[in-house]
PDB file of C-alpha atoms in Angstrom:
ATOM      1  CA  UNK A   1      35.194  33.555 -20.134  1.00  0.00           C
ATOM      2  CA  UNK A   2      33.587  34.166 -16.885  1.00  0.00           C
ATOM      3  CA  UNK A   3      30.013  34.284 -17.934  1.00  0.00           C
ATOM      4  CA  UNK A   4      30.526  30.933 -19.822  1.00  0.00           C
ATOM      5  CA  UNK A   5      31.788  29.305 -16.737  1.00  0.00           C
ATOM      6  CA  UNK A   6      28.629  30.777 -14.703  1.00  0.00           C
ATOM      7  CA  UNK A   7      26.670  28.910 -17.874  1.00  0.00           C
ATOM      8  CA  UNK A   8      28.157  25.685 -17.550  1.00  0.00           C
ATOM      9  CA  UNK A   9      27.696  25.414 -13.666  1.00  0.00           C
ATOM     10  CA  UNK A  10      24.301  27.188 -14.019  1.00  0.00           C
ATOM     11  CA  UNK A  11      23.282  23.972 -16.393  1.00  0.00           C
ATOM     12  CA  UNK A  12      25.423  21.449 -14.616  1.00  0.00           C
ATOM     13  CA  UNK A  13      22.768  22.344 -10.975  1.00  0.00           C
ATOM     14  CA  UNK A  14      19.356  22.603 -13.557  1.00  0.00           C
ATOM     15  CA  UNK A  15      20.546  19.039 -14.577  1.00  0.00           C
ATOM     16  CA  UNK A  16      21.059  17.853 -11.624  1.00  0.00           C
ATOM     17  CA  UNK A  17      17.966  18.823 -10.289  1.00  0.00           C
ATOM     18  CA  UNK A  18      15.808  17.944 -12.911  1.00  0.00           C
ATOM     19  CA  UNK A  19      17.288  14.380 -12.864  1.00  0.00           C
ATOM     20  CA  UNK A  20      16.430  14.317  -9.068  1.00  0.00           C
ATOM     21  CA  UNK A  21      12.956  15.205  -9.712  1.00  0.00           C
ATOM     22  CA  UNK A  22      12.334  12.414 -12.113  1.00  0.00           C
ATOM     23  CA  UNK A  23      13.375   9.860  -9.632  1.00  0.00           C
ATOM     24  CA  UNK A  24      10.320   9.715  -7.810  1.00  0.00           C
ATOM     25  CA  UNK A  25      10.473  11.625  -4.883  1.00  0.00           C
ATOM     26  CA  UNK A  26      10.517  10.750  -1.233  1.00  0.00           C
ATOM     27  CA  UNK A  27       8.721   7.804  -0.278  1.00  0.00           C
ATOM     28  CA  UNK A  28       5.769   8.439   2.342  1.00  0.00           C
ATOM     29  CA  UNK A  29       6.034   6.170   5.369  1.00  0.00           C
ATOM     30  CA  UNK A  30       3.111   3.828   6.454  1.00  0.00           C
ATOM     31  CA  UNK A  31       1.863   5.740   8.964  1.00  0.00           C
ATOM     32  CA  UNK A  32       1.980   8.900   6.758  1.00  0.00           C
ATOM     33  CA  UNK A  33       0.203   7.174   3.723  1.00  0.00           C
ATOM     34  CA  UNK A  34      -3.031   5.953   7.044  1.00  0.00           C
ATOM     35  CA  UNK A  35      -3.189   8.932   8.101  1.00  0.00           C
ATOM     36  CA  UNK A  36      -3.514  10.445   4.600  1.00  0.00           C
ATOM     37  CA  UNK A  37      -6.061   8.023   3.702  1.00  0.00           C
ATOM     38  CA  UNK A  38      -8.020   8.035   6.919  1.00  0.00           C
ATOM     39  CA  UNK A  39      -8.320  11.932   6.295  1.00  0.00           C
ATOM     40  CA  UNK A  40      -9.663  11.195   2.414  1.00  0.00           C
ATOM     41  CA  UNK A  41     -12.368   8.625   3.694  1.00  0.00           C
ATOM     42  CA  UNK A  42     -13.761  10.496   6.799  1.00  0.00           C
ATOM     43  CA  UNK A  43     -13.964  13.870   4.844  1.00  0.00           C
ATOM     44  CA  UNK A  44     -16.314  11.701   2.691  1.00  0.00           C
ATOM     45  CA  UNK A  45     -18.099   8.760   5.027  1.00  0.00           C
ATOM     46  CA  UNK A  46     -18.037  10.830   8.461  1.00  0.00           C
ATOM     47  CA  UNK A  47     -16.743   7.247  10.030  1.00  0.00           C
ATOM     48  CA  UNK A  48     -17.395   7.179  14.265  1.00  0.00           C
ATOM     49  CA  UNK A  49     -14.219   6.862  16.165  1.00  0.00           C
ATOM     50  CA  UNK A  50     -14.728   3.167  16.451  1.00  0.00           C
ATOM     51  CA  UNK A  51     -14.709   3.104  12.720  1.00  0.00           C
ATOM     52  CA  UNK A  52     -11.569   5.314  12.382  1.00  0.00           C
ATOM     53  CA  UNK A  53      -9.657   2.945  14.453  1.00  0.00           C
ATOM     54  CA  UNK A  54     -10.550   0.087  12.699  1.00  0.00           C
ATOM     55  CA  UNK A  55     -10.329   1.457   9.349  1.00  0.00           C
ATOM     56  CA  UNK A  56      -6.443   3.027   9.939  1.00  0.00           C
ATOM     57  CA  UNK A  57      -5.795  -0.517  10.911  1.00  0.00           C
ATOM     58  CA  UNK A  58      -7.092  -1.863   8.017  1.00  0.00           C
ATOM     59  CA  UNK A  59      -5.051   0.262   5.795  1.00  0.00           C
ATOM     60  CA  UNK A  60      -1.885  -0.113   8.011  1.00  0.00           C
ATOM     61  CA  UNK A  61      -2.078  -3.818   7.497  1.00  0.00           C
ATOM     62  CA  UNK A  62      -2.741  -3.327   3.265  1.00  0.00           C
ATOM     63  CA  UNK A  63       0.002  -0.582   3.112  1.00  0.00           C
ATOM     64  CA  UNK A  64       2.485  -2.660   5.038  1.00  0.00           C
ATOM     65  CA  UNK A  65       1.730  -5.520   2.667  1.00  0.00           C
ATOM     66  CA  UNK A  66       2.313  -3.595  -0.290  1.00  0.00           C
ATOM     67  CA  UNK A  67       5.723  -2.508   1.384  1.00  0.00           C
ATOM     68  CA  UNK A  68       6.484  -6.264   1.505  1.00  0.00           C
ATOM     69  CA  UNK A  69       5.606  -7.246  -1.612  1.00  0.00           C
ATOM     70  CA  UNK A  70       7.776  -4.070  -3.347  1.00  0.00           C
ATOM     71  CA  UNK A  71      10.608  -5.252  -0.869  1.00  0.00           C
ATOM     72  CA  UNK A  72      11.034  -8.518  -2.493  1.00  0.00           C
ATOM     73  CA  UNK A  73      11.225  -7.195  -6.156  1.00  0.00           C
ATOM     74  CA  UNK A  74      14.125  -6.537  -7.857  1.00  0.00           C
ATOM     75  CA  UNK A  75      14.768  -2.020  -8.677  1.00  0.00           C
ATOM     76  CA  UNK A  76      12.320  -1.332 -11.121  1.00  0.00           C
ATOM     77  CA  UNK A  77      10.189  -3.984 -11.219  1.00  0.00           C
ATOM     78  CA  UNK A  78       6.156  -4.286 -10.926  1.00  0.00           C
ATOM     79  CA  UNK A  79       4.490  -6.476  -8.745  1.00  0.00           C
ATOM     80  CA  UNK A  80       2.641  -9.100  -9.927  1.00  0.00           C
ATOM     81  CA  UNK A  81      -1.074  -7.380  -9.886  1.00  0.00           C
ATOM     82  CA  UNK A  82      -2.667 -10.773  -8.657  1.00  0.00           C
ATOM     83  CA  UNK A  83      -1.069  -9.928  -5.980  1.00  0.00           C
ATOM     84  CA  UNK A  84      -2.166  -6.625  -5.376  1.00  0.00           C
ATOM     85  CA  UNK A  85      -5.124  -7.279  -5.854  1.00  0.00           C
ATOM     86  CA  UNK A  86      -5.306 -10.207  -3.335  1.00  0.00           C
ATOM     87  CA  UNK A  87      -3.944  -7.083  -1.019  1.00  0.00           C
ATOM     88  CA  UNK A  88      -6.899  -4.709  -2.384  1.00  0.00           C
ATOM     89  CA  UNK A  89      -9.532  -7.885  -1.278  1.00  0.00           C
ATOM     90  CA  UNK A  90      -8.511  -8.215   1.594  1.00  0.00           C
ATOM     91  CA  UNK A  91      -8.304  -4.617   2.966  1.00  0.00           C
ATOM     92  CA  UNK A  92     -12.281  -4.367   1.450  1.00  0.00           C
ATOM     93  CA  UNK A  93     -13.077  -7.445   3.496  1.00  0.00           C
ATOM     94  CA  UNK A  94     -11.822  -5.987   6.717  1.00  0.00           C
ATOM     95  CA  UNK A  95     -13.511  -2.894   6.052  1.00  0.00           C
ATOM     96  CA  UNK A  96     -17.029  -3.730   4.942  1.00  0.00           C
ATOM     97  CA  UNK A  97     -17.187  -5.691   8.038  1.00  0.00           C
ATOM     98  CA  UNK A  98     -17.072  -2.102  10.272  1.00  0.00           C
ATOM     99  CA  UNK A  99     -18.551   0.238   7.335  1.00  0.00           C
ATOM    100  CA  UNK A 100     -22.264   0.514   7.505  1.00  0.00           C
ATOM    101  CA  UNK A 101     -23.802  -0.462   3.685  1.00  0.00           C
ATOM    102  CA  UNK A 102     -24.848   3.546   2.624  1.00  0.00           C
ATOM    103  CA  UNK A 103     -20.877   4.075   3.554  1.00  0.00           C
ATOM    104  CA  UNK A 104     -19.118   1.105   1.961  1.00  0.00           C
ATOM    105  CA  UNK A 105     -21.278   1.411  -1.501  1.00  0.00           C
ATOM    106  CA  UNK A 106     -19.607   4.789  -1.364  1.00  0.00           C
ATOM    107  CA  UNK A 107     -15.989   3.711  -0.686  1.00  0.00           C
ATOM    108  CA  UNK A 108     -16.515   0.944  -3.393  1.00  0.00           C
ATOM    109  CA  UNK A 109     -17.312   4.154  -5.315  1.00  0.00           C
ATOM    110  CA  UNK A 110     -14.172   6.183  -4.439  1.00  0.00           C
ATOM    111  CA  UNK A 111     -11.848   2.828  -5.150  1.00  0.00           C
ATOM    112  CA  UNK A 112     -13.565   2.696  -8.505  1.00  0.00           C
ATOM    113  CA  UNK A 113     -12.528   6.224  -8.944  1.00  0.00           C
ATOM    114  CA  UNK A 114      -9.065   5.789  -7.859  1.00  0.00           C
ATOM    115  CA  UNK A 115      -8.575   2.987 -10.277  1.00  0.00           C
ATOM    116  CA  UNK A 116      -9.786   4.723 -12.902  1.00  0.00           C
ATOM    117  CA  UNK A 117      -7.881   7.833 -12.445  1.00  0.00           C
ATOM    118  CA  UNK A 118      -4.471   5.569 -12.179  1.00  0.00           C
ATOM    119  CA  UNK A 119      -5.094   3.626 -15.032  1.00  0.00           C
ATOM    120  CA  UNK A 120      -5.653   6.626 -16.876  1.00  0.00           C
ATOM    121  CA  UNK A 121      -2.108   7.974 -16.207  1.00  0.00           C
ATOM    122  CA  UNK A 122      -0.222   4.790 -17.043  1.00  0.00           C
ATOM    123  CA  UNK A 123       2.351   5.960 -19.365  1.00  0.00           C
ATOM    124  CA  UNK A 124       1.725   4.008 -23.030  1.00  0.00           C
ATOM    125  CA  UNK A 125      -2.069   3.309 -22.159  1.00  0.00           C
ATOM    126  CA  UNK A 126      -1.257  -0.023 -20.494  1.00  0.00           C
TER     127      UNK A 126
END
């Protein structure tokens, strides 16, 4: 009787955990998500630190907009990829203005990538 009690509440804390772990996680803060993408792009365009300035900028303005767009949807929902993308345009503008050519062909590059990673891991091919 004892070991099927230690079962049961051995099962009931592997539930509980898995079901935790398929909620997503913790969400990374704006600042967190920069500085994580500042580190990806200077390990691979060696940006100045005029450049790195401007470019964590950049991204703290696109990342913050994304935040505001999620904010106004309702649990669960997608945003409306128009506007994401109007986001994405944006955040290239800024930055090909303070990228030299050689270094924005390559982050063009690296958001191709990206893209084509995610879209890969879509759940149902979508």
């Amino acid at each position: 009787m004892k070991s099927k009690f230690t079962l049961l509440v051995i099962m009931l804390f592997a539930g509980i955990l898995s079901i935790q772990a398929q909620q997503g996680g913790q969400k990374r803060t704006v600042e967190e998500r920069v500085k994580l993408a500042v580190v990806r792009m200077n390990d691979s365009l060696k940006l100045s630190t005029v450049q790195l300035a401007d470019v964590e900028i950049a991204l703290s303005d696109y990342y913050k907009g994304q935040d505001k767009i999620r904010e106004a949807l309702a649990p669960g929902a997608r945003p409306e990829r128009a506007d994401v993308e109007k986001l994405g345009d944006i955040r290239d503008a800024k930055i090909k203005v303070f990228l030299t050519e050689p270094q924005y062909n390559r982050y063009i590059e690296m958001q191709n990538a990206i893209r084509k990673r995610a879209n890969g891991q879509r759940p149902g091919g979508q």
